[in-house]
Coordinates of C-alpha atoms in Angstrom, one line a residue:
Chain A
X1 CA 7.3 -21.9 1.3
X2 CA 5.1 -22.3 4.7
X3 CA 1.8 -21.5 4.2
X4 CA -0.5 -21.0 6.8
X5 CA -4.6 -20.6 6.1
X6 CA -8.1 -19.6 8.1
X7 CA -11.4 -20.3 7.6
X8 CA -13.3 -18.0 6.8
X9 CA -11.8 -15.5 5.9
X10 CA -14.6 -12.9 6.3
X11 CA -17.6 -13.7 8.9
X12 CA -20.9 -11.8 9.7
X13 CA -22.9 -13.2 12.5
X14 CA -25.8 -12.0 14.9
X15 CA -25.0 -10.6 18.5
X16 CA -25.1 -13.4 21.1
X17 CA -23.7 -16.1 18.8
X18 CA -20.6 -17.9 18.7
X19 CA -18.0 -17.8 15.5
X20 CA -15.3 -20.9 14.8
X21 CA -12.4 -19.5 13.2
X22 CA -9.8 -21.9 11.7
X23 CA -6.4 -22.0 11.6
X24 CA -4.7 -23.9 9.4
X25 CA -0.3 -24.9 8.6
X26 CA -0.8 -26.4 5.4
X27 CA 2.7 -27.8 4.5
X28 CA 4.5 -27.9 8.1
X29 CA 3.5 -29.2 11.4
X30 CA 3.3 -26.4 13.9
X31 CA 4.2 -27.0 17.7
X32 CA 2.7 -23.8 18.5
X33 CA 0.4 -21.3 17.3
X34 CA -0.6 -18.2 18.3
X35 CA -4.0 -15.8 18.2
X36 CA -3.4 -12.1 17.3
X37 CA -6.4 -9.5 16.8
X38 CA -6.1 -6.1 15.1
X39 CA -8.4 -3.2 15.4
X40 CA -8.5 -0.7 12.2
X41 CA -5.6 1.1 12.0
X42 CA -4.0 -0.4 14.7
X43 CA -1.4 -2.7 15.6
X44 CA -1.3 -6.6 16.0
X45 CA -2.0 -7.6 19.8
X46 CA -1.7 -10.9 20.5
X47 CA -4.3 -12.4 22.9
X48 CA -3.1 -16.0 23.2
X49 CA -0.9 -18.6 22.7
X50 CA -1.9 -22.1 21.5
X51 CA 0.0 -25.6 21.9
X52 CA -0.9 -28.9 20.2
X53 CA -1.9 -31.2 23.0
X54 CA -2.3 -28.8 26.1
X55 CA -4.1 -26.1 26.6
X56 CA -3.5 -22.6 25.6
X57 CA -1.8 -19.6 27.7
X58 CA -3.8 -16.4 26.8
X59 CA -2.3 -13.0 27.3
X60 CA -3.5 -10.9 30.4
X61 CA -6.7 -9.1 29.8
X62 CA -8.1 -11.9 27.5
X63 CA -10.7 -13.7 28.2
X64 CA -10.6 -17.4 28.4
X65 CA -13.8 -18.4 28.5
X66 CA -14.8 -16.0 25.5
X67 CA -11.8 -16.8 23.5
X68 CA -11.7 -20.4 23.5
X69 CA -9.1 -21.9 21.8
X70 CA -8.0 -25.6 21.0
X71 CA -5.0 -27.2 19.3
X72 CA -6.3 -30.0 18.4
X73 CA -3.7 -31.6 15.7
X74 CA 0.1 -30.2 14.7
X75 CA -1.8 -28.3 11.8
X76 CA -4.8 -27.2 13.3
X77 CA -5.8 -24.6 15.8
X78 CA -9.3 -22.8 16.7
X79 CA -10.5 -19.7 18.1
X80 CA -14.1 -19.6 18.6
X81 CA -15.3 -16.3 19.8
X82 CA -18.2 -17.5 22.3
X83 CA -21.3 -15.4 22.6
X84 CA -20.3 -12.4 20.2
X85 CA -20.9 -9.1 20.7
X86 CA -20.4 -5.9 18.5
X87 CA -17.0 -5.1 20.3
X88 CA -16.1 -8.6 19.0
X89 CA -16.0 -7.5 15.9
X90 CA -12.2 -7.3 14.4
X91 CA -9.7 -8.6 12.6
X92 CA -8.1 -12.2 13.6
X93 CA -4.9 -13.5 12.6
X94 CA -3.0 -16.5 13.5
X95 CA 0.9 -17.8 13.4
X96 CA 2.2 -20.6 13.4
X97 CA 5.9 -22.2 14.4
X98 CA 7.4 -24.6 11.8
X99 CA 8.6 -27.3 14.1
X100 CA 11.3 -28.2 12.0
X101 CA 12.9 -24.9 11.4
X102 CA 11.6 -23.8 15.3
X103 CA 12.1 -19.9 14.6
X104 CA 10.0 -19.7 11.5
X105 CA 6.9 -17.5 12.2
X106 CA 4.5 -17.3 9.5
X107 CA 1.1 -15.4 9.4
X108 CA -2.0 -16.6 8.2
X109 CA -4.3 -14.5 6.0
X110 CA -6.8 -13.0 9.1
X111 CA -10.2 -13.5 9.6
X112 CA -12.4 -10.6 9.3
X113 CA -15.4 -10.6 12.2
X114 CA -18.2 -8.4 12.0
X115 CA -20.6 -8.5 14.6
X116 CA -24.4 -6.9 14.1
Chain B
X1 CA 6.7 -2.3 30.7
X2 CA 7.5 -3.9 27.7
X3 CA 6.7 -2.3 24.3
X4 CA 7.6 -1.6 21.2
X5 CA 7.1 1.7 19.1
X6 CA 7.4 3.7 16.0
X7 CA 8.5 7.2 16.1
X8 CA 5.9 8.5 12.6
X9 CA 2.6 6.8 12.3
X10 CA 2.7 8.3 8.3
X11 CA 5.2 8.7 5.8
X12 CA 4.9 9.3 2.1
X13 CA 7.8 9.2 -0.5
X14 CA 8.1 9.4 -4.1
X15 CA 8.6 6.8 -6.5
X16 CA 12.5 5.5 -6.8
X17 CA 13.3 7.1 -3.2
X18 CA 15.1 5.6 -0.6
X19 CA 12.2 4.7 2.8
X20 CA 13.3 4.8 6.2
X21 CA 11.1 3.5 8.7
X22 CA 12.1 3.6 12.6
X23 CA 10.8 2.2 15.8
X24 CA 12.2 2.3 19.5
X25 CA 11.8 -0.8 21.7
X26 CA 12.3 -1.0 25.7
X27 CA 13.5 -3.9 26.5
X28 CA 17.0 -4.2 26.6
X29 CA 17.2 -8.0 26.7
X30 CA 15.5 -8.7 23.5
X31 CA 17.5 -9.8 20.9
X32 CA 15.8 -10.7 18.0
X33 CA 13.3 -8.4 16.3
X34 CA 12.0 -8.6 12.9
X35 CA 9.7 -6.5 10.0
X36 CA 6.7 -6.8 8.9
X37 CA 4.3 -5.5 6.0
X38 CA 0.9 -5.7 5.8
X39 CA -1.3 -5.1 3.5
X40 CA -4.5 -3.9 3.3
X41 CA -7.1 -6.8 4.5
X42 CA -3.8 -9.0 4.5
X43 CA -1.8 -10.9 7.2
X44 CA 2.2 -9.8 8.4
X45 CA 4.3 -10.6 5.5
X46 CA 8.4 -11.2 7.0
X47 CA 10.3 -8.8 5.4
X48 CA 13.7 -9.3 7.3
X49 CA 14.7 -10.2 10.7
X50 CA 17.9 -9.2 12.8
X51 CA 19.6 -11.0 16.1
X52 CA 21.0 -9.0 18.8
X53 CA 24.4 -9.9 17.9
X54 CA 24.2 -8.1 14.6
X55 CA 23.7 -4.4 14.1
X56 CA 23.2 -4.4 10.6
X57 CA 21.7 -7.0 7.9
X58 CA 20.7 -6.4 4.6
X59 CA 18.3 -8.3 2.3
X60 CA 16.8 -7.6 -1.6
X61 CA 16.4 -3.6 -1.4
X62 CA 15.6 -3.7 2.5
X63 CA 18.3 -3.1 5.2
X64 CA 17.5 -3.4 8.9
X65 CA 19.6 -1.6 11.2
X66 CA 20.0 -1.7 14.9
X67 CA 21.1 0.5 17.5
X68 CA 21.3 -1.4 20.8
X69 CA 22.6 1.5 22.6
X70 CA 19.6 3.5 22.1
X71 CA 17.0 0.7 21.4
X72 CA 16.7 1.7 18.3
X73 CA 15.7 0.0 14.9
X74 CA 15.3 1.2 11.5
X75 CA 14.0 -0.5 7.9
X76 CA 15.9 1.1 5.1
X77 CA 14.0 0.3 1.8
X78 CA 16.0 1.1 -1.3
X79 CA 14.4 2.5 -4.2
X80 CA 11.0 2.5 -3.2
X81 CA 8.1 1.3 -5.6
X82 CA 3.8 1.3 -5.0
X83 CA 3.4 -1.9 -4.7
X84 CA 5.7 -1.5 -1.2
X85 CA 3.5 0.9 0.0
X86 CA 1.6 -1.1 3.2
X87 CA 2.1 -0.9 7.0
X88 CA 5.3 -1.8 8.6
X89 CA 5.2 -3.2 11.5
X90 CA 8.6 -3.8 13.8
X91 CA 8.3 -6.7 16.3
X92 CA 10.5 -8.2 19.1
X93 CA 10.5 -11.6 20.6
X94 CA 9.7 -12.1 23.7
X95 CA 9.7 -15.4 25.9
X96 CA 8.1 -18.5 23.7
X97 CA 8.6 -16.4 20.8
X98 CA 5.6 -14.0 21.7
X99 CA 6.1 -11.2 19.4
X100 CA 5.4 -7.7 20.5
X101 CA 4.1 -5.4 18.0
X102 CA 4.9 -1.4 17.2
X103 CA 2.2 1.0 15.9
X104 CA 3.1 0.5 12.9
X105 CA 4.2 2.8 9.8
X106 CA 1.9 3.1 7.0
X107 CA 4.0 4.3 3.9
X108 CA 2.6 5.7 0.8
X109 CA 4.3 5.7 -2.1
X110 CA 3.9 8.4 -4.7
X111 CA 4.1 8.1 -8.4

């Protein structure tokens, strides 16, 4: 089955400094890919939404320029969370499209970001 | 606006019962949703997925079930064991298959 990763999958970093997250389709090529966050105990919001080649179209209320994203390949899609702050600090999870089957959602594992 | 919801934030069952798991969404021109579960410290995990076009759909112990008068959808799980105890989560499709999220469900499962 479709399997999609991120890297890492647990990050602690110092207020004021940026964070790379990874994500990754690891047996598909994904056309699109998208960048969900999830407070504790709540529900999956989903801040933007990444295509390979172009750049991404982020939900209203997110940040670009904090949330930079780039689609770089048909497997590969970052979200690096620029000049971090405590209120940063969540839980990231990405999806990606199998372009072959164009429906197919899958999840990746999240990315757990705690900021001091 | 758009959004999609879940009528119980909690609910607990005992081992070997049958789960129901609701959630109301507001826009009428959806038409596909799907369920999720999540796990603990885990990523959405598909559970079963329903088009517009359909108002019932059943899968391996899991039936989904939707009301498109009342924008209404429901996850039957049959025979409910721990290890299906997580948070549900119903989604709908929106434009460039955006998903919209409910509040999700967590069920517990009782021994």
């Amino acid at each position: 089955g479709a399997v999609v990763s991120q890297h890492p999958s647990r990050v602690i970093c110092k207020s004021g400094t940026s964070v790379k997250i990874e994500c990754r389709s690891l047996d598909f090529q994904a056309t699109t890919m998208f960048w969900y966050r999830q407070f504790p105990k709540k529900s999956l919001m989903l801040m933007a939404t990444s295509n390979e080649g172009s750049k991404a179209t982020y939900e209203q209320g997110v940040e670009k320029d904090k949330f930079l994203i780039n689609h770089a390949s048909l497997t590969l899609s970052t979200l690096t969370v620029t000049s971090a702050h405590p209120e940063d600090s969540s839980f990231y999870i990405c999806s990606a499209i199998d372009r072959a089957t164009y429906n197919e959602q899958f999840f990746g594992p999240g990315t757990r970001l705690t900021v001091l | 606006g758009e959004s999609v919801g879940l009528h119980l934030p909690t609910l607990s069952v005992q081992e070997g019962d049958n789960s129901i798991i609701n959630c109301a969404y507001s826009n009428s021109a959806s038409d596909y949703f799907i369920w999720y579960k999540q796990e603990s410290g885990k990523g959405p995990q598909f559970i079963i997925d329903i088009r517009s076009n359909m108002d019932k759909r059943q899968g391996q112990r899991v039936t989904v079930l939707l009301n498109k008068t009342v924008k209404h959808l429901s996850l039957q799980i049959a025979a409910t064991q721990p290890g299906d105890s997580a948070v549900y989560f119903c989604a709908e499709e929106t434009s460039g298959s955006r998903l919209t999220f409910g509040e999700g469900t967590q069920l517990t499962v009782n021994p």
